[in-house]
Coordinates of C-alpha atoms and ligand atoms in Angstrom, one line a residue:
X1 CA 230.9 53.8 141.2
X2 CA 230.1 55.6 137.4
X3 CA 229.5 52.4 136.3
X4 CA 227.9 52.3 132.9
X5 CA 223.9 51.0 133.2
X6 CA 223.6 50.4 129.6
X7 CA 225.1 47.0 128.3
X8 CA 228.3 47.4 126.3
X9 CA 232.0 47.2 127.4
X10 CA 232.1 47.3 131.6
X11 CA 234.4 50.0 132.5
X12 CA 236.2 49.2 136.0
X13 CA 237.3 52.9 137.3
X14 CA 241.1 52.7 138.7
X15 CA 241.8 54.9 141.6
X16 CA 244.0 58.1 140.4
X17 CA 247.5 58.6 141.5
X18 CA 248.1 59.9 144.7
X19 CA 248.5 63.7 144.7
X20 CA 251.5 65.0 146.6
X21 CA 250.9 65.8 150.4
X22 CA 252.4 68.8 152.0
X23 CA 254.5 69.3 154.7
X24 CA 255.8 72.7 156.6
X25 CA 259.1 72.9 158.2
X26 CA 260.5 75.9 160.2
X27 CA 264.2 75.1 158.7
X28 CA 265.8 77.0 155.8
X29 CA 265.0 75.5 152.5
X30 CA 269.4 75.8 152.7
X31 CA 269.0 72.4 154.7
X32 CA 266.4 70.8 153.1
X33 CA 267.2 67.3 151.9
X34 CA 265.2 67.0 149.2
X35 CA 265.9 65.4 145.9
X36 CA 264.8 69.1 144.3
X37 CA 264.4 72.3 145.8
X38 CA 262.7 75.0 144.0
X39 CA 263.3 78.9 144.0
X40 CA 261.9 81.8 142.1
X41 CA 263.6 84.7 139.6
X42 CA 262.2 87.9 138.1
X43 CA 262.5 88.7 134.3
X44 CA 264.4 91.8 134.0
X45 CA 262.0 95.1 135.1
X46 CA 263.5 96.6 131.4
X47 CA 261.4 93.9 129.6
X48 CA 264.6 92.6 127.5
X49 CA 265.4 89.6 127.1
X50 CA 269.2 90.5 127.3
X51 CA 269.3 91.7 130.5
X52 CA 269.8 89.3 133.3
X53 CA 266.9 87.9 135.6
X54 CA 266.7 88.9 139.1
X55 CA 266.3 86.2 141.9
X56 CA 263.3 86.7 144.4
X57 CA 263.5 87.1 147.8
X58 CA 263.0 82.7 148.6
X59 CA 266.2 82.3 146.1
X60 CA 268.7 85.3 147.6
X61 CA 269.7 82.9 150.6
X62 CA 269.9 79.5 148.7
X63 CA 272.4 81.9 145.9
X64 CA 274.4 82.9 148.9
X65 CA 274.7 79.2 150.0
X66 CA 275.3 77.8 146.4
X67 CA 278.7 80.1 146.5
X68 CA 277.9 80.6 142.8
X69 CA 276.7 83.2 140.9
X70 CA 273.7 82.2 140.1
X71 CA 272.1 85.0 138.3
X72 CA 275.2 84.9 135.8
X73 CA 274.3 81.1 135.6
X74 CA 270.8 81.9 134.6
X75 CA 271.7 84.0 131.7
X76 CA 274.0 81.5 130.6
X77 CA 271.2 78.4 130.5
X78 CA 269.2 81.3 128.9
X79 CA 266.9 81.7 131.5
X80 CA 264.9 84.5 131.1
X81 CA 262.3 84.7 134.0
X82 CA 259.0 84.3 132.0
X83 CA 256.1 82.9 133.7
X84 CA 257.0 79.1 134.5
X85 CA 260.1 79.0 132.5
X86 CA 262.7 76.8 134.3
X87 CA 265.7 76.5 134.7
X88 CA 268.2 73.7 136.5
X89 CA 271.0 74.4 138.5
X90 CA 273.1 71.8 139.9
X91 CA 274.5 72.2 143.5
X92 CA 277.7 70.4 143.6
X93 CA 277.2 69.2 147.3
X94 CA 277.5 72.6 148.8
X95 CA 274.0 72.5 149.7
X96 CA 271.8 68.4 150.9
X97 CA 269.7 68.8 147.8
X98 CA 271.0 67.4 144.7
X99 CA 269.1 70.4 142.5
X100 CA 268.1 73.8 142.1
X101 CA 265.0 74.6 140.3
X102 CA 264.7 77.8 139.0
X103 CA 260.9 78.8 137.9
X104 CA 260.5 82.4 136.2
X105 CA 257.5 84.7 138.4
X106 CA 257.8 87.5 135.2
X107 CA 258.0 90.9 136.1
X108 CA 258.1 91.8 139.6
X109 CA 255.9 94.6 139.0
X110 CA 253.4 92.0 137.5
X111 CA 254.0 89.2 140.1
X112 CA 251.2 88.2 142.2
X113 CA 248.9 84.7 143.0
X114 CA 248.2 84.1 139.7
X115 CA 252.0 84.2 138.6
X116 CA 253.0 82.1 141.8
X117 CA 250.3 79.6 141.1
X118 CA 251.2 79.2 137.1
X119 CA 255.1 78.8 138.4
X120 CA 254.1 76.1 141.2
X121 CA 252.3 74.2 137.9
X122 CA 255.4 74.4 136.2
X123 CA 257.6 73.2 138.9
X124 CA 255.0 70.4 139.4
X125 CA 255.4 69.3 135.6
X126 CA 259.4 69.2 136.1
X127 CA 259.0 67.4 139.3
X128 CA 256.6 64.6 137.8
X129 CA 259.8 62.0 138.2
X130 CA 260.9 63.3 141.4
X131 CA 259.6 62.1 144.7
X132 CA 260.5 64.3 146.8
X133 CA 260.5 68.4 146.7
X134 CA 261.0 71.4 149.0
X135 CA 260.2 75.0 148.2
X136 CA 259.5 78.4 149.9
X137 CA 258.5 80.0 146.5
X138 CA 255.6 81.3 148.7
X139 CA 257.9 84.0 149.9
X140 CA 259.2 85.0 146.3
X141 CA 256.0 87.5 146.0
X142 CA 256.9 90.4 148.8
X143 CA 253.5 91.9 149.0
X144 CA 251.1 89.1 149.0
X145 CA 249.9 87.7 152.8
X146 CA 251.9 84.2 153.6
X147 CA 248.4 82.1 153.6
X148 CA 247.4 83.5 150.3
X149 CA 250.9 82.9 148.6
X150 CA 250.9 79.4 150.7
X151 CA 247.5 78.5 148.8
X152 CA 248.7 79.9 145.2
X153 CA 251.7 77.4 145.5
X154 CA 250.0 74.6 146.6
X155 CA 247.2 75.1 144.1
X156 CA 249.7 75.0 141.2
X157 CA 251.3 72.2 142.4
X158 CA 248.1 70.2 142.8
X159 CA 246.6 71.4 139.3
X160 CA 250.0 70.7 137.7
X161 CA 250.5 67.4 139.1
X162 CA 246.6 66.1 137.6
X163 CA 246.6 63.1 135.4
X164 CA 243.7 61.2 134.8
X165 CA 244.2 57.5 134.1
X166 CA 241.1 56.0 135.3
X167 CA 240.5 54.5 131.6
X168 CA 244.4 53.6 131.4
X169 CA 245.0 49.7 132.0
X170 CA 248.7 50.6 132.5
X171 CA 249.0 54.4 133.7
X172 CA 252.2 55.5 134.0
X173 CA 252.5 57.1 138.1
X174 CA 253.4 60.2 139.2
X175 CA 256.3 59.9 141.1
X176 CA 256.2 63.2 142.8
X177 CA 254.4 62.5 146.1
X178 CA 255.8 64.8 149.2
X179 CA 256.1 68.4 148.8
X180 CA 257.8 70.5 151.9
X181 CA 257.4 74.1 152.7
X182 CA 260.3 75.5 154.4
X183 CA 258.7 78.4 156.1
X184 CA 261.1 79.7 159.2
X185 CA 258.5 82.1 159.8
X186 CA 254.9 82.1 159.8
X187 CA 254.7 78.1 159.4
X188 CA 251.1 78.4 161.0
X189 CA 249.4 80.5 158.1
X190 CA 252.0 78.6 155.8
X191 CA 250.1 75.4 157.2
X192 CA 246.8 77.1 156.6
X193 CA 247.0 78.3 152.8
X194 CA 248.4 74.7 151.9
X195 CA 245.0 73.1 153.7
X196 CA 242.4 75.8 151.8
X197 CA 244.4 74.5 148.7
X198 CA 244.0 70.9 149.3
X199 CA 240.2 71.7 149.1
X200 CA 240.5 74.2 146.6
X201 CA 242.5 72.2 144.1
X202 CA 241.0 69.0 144.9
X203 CA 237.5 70.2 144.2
X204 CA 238.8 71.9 140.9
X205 CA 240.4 67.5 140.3
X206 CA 236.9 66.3 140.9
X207 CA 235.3 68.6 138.0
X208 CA 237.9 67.4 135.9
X209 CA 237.4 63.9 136.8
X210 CA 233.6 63.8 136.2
X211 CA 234.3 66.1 133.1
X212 CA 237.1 63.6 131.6
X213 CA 234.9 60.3 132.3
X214 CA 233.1 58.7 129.1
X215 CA 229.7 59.9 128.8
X216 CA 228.2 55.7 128.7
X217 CA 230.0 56.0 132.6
X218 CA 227.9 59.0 133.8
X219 CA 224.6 58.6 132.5
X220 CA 222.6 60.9 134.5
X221 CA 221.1 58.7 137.3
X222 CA 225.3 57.2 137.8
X223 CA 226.3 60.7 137.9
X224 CA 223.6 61.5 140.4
X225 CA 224.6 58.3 142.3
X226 CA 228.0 59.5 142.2
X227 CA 227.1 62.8 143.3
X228 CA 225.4 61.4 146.7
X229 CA 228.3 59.3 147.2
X230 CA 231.1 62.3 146.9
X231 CA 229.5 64.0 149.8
X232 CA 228.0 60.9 152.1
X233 CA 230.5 62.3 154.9
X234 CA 230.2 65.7 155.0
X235 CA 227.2 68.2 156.6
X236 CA 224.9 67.8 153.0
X237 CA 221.5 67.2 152.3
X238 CA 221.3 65.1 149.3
X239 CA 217.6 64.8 147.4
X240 CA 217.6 63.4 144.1
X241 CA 214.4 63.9 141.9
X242 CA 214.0 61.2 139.9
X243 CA 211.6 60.4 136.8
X244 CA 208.8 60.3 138.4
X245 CA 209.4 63.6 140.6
X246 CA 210.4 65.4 137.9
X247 CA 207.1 64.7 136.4
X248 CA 204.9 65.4 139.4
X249 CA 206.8 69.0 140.0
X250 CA 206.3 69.9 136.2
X251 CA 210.1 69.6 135.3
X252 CA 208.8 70.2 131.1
X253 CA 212.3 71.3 130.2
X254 CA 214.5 69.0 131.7
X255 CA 212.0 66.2 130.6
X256 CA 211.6 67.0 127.4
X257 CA 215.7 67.3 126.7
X258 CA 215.8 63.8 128.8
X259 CA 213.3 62.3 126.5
X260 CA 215.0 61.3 124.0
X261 CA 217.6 58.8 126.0
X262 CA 217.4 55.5 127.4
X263 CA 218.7 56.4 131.3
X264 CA 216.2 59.0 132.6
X265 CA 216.6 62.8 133.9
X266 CA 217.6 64.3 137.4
X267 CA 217.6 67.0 139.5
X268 CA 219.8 66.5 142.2
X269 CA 219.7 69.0 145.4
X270 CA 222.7 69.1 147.5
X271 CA 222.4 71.2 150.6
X272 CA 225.2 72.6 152.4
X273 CA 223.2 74.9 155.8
X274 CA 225.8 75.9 158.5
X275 CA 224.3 77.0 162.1
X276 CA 224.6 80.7 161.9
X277 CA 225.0 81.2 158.1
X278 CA 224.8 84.7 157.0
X279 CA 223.5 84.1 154.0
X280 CA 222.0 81.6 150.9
X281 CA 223.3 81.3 147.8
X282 CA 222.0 78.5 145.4
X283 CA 224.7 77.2 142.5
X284 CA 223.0 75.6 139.3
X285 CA 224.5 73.7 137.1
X286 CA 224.2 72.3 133.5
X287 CA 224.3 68.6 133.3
X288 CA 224.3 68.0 129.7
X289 CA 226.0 64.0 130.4
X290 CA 226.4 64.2 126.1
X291 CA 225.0 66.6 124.0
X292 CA 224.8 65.2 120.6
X293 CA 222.1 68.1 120.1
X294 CA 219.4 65.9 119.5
X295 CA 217.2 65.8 116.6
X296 CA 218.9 68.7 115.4
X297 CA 221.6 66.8 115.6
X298 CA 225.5 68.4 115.6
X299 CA 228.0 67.3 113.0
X300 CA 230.6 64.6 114.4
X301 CA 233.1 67.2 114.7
X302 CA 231.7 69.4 117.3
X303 CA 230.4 66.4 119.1
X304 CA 233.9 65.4 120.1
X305 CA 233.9 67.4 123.3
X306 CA 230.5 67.2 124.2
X307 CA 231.4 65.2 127.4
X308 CA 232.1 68.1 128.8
X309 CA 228.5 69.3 128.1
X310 CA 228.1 68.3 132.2
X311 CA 231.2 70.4 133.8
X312 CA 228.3 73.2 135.0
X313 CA 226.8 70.5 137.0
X314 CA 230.7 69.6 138.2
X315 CA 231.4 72.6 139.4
X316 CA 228.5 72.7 141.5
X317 CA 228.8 69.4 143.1
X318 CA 232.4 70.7 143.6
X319 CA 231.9 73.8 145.0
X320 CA 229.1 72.5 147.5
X321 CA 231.6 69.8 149.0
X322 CA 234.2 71.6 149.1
X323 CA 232.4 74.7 150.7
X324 CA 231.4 72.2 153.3
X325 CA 234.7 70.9 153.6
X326 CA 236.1 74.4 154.3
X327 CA 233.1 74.8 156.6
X328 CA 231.8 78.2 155.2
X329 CA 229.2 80.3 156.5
X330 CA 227.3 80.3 153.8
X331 CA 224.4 78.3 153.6
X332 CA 224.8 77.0 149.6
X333 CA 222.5 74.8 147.9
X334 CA 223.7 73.3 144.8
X335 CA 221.0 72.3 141.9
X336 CA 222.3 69.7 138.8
X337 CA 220.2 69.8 136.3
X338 CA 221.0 66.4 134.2
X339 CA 220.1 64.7 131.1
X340 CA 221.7 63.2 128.3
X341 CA 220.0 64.9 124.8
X342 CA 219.9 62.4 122.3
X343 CA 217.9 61.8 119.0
X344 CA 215.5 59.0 118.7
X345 CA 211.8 58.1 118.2
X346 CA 211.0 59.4 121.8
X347 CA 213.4 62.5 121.5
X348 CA 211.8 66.3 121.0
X349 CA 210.9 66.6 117.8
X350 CA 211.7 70.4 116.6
X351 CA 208.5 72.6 117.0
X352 CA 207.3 71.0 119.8
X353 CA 205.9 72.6 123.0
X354 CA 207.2 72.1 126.6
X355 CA 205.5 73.6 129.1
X356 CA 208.2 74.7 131.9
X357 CA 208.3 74.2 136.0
X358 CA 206.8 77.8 136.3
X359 CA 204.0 77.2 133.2
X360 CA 205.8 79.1 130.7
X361 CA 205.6 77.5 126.8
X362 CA 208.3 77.2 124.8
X363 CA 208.8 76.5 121.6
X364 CA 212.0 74.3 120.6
X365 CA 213.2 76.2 117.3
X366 CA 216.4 73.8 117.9
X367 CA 217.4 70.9 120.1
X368 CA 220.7 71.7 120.1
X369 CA 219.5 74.4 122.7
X370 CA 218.8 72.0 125.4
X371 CA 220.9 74.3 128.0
X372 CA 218.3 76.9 128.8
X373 CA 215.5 74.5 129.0
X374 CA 217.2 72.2 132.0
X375 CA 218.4 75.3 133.3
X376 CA 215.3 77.1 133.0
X377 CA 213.2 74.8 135.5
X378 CA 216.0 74.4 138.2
X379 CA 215.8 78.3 137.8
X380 CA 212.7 78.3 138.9
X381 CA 213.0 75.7 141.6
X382 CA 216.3 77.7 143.1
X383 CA 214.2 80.7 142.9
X384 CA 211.4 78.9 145.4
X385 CA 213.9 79.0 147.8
X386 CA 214.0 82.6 148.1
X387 CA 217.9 82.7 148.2
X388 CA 220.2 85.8 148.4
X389 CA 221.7 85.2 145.4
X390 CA 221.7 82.6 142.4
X391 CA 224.6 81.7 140.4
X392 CA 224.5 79.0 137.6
X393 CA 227.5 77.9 135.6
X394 CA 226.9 76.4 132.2
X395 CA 228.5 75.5 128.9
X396 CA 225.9 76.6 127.0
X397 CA 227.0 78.6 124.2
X398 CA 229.6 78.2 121.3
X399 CA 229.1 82.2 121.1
X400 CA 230.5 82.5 123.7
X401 CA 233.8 80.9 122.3
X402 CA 233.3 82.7 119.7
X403 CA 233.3 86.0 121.7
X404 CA 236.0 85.3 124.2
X405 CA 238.0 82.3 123.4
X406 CA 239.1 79.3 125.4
X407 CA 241.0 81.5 128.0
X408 CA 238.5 83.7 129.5
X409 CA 234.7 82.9 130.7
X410 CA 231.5 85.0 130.2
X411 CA 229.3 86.4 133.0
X412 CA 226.3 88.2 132.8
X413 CA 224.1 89.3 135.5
X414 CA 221.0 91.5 136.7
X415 CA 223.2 92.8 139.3
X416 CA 226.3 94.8 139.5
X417 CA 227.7 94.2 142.9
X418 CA 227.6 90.4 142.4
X419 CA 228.9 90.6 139.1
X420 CA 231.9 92.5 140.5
X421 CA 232.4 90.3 143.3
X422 CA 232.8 87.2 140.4
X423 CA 234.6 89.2 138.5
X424 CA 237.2 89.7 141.3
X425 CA 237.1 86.6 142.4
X426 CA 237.7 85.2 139.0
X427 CA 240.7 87.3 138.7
X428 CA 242.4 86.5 142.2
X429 CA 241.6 82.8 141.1
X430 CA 243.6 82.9 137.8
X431 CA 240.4 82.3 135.7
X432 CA 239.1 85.4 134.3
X433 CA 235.5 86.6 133.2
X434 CA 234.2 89.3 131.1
X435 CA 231.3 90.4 131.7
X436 CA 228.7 91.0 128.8
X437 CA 225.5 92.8 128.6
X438 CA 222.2 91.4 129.5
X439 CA 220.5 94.2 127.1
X440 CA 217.0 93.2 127.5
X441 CA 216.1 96.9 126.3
X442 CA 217.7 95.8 123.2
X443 CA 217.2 92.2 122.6
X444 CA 214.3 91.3 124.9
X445 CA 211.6 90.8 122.4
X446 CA 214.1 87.9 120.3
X447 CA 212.4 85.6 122.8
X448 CA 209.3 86.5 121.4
X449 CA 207.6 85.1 117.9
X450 CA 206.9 81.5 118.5
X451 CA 203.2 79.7 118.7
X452 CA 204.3 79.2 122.1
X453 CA 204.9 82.2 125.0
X454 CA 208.4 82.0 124.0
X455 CA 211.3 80.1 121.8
X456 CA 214.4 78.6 122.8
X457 CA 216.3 79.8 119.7
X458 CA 216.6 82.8 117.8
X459 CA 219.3 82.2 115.0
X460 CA 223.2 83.0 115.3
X461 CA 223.6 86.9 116.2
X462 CA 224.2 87.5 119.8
X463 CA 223.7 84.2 121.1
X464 CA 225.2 84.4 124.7
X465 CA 222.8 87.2 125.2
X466 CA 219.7 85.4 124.0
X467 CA 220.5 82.1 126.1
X468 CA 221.1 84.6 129.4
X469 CA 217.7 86.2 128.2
X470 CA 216.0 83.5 128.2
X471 CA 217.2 82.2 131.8
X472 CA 216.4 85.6 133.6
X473 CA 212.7 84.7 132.5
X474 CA 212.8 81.7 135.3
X475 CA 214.4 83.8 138.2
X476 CA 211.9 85.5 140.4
X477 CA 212.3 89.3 140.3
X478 CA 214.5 91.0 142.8
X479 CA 217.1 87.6 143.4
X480 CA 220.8 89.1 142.1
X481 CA 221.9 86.6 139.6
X482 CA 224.4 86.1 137.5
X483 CA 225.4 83.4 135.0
X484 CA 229.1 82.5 133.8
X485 CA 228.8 80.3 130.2
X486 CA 231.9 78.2 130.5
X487 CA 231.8 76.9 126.9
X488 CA 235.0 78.4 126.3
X489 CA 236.9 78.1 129.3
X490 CA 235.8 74.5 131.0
X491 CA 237.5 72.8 128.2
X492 CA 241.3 73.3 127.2
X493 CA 242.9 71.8 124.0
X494 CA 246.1 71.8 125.1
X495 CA 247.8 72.0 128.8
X496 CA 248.6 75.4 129.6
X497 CA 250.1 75.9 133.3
X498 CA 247.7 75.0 135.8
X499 CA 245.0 74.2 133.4
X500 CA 245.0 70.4 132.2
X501 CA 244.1 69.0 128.9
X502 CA 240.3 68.5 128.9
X503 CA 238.4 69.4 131.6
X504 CA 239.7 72.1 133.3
X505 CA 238.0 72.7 136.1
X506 CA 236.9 76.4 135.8
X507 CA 235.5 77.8 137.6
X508 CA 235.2 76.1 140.6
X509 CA 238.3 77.8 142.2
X510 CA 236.5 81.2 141.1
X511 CA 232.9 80.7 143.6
X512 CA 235.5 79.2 146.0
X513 CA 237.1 82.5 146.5
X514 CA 233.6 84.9 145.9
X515 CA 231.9 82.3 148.9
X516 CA 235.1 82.7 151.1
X517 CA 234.8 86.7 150.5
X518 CA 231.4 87.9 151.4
Ligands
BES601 N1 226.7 72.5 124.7 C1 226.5 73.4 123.6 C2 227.4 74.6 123.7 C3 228.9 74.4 123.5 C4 229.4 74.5 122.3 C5 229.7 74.1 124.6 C6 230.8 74.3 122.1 C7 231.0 73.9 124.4 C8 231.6 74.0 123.2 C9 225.0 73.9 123.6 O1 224.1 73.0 124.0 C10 224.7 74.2 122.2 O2 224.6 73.3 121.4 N2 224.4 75.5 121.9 C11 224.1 75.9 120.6 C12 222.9 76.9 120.7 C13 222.3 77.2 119.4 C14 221.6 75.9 118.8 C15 221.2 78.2 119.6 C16 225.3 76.6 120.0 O3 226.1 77.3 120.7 O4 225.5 76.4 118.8
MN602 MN1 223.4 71.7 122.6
ZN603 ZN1 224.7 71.6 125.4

């Protein structure tokens, strides 16, 4: 389906490796016949690693069933009950499963989704040559609601268990494909957290999918294509712009960052509008499909990555399927903004003049800044629909990195209750924002000082703020928005619990939660 449309080698996309489906039994997990069953334990409340572990609630009855003491085991294997540490017990036929998996929550005190879902990622890695597992780990946290702990497991066990192999002639499966919760009481809301997480978690695979693909596979009018084709079942509106269109409505940004490439721009729309929805929100994306930073072109190194330069415009297509698939009363459009910025005899030349959607100039000081200026039009095309709210998720900054590292995300905003509602949300969902200031007071007149009405660069200090700066300019006054630069946080290095190597999808999980809230 992302099929590259510009000779070279053809690239035949393999389907991925099933994901393990989830089952919910009323027995005991005592019973369960399962090739692994997994439990939960506590680090000691004193903090030292001497003391022994403490088993949660889920693991007290399996203990008692074991006839062993198991916390006395623990200490021995040297467990110590740090988030996702593991350890393996065997069961010596006094129980049907042939092992006990131990996964650390951390302190008790501490302990809440975002332990249980970083645990349920670390059983998943353990259980990658396993078929078969059962677990009520969503009891171990005492205080969180059964659904909610239901969808923190199942999340982590979805996130953990991503691979993507599509460019693998020979991927190696994984080989753990049925989970069961054993949930003798409140099965039904058990039943419910594990569905929201099938959604949840798969959109979250998708952005890292689209994120992980080649950039010659998702040239911007494939990854539109593809796109259309990921919601063609579901309640959405699909209405790509093309060329053409982009040039009738006065797209100057997104043109003039397309210009330089062989495959043309796009704005796709994707409209989600439930009967009855209480309110609009439009989600806009940066899709950057490989930022090479054009004529102000980036050294090789830090052009490594810049496949990911697209995950904003992932996460929107993402969030708008799976907000359908959830069937939330929200009416939410999504907007991805994409072109592929490259340097050649028809790219934008540094110093020239594009005039934007909404008439404003601007000056291209650098290339390399091609973020704000496809942002900037479908700015101002979210703000003609006169939403309640617009939110637009971009890796548009290495400041941003700079600022805050690869482990939490930056939001700025015009408005204080929607930035706290992200902010929360972005905490319940295990990927956290800061927010930083929009200080126009202070920095405002940096946009200033080109032969144009504005400039799109304004030199190294502060440069999360100026790129936010510059994007309030194409919201219409009065719409609450906020904007979460992902530069940091949609790529990882290196696995980390639920997070994969390369694309991560963050934060997709994050407007999940704030659309399911309000
Ligand atoms: N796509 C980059 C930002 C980026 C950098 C994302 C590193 C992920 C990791 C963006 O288009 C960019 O090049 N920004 C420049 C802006 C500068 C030229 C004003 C940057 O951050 O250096
Ligand atoms: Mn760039
Ligand atoms: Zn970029």
């Amino acid at each position: 389906m992302l099929a590259g449309s510009e000779p070279g080698p053809s690239l035949t996309l393999t389907p991925e490796p099933s994901v393990p489906t989830f089952d919910v039994a009323t027995s005991p997990l005592t019973s369960a016949d399962r090739a692994l069953v997994a439990v939960g334990a506590f680090a000691a409340a004193s903090g030292e690693r001497s003391d022994p572990p403490e088993l949660a609630p889920d693991a007290l009855q399996l203990a008692e069933a074991l006839d062993l003491d198991v916390v006395a085991e623990l200490s021995s294997l040297d467990f110590d009950g740090s988030v996702g540490s593991l350890a393996r017990i065997p069961t010596r036929g006094q129980i049907p499963a042939a092992t006990v998996l131990v996964v650390g929550l951390g302190k008790t005190d501490d302990a809440g989704a975002t332990q249980l879902r970083r645990a349920a990622a670390a059983v998943a890695g353990a259980a990658e040559r396993v078929t078969d597992l059962g677990t009520s780990l969503h009891l171990a946290v005492a205080d969180l609601e059964p659904e909610a702990a239901a969808q923190a497991v199942a999340e982590g066990l979805l996130l953990g268990s991503y691979r993507f192999s599509s460019f693998q002639t020979d991927p190696r499966p994984f080989e753990l494909t049925s989970v069961t919760f054993h949930a003798p009481e409140n099965d039904d809301a058990v039943r419910r957290g594990a569905d929201v997480a099938i959604i949840t978690a798969g959109a979250a695979c998708l952005t890292r999918d689209l994120v992980n693909t080649p950039p010659q596979a998702k040239r911007p009018p494939a990854l539109a294509d593809r796109a259309a084709a990921e919601v063609a079942d579901l309640p959405i509106v699909v209405n790509i712009l093309d060329e053409q269109a982009l040039a009738d409505g006065g797209y100057g940004g997104i043109l003039g960052v397309g210009q330089g490439s062989s495959e043309p721009p796009r704005l796709v729309e994707l409209t989600y509008a439930p009967e009855g929805a209480s309110r609009h929100v439009v989600l806009v994306g940066k899709g950057i499909t490989f930022d090479t930073g054009g004529i102000s072109l980036k050294p090789s190194a830090s052009m490594e990555t810049m496949k990911l330069d697209m995950a904003g415009a992932a996460t929107v297509l993402a969030t708008v399927k799976a907000a359908a698939q959830l069937e939330l009363p929200v009416k939410v459009t999504g907007l991805m903004a994409l072109a592929e910025n490259m340097p050649s005899g028809t790219a934008t030349r540094v110093s020239d003049v594009l005039t934007m959607k909404d008439g404003t100039t601007v000056e291209v000081i650098n290339t390399d800044a091609e973020g704000r200026l496809v942002l900037g039009d479908a700015l101002v095309h979210a703000s003609e629909l006169e939403p309640d709210a617009i939110v637009d998720v971009a890796t548009l900054t290495g400041a941003a990195t700079v600022a805050l590292g690869s482990r939490i995300g930056a939001l700025l905003s015009s408005d204080d209750d929607l930035a706290a509602a992200i902010e929360r949300a972005g905490e319940d969902s295990g990927e956290p924002l800061w927010r930083l200031p929009l200080a126009s007071e202070e920095y405002g007149e940096r946009l200033e000082g080109a032969i144009a009405d504005i400039k799109n660069s304004a030199g190294r200090e502060a440069g999360t703020i100026f790129a936010s700066l510059f994007l309030h300019r194409f919201v219409g006054e009065d719409i609450p928005w906020a904007h979460l630069d992902v530069a940091g946080t949609a790529w990882a290095d290196e696995a980390r619990g639920e997070i994969s190597k390369g694309g991560t999808g963050v934060p997709v999980r994050t407007l999940l939660s704030w659309l399911r809230s309000a």
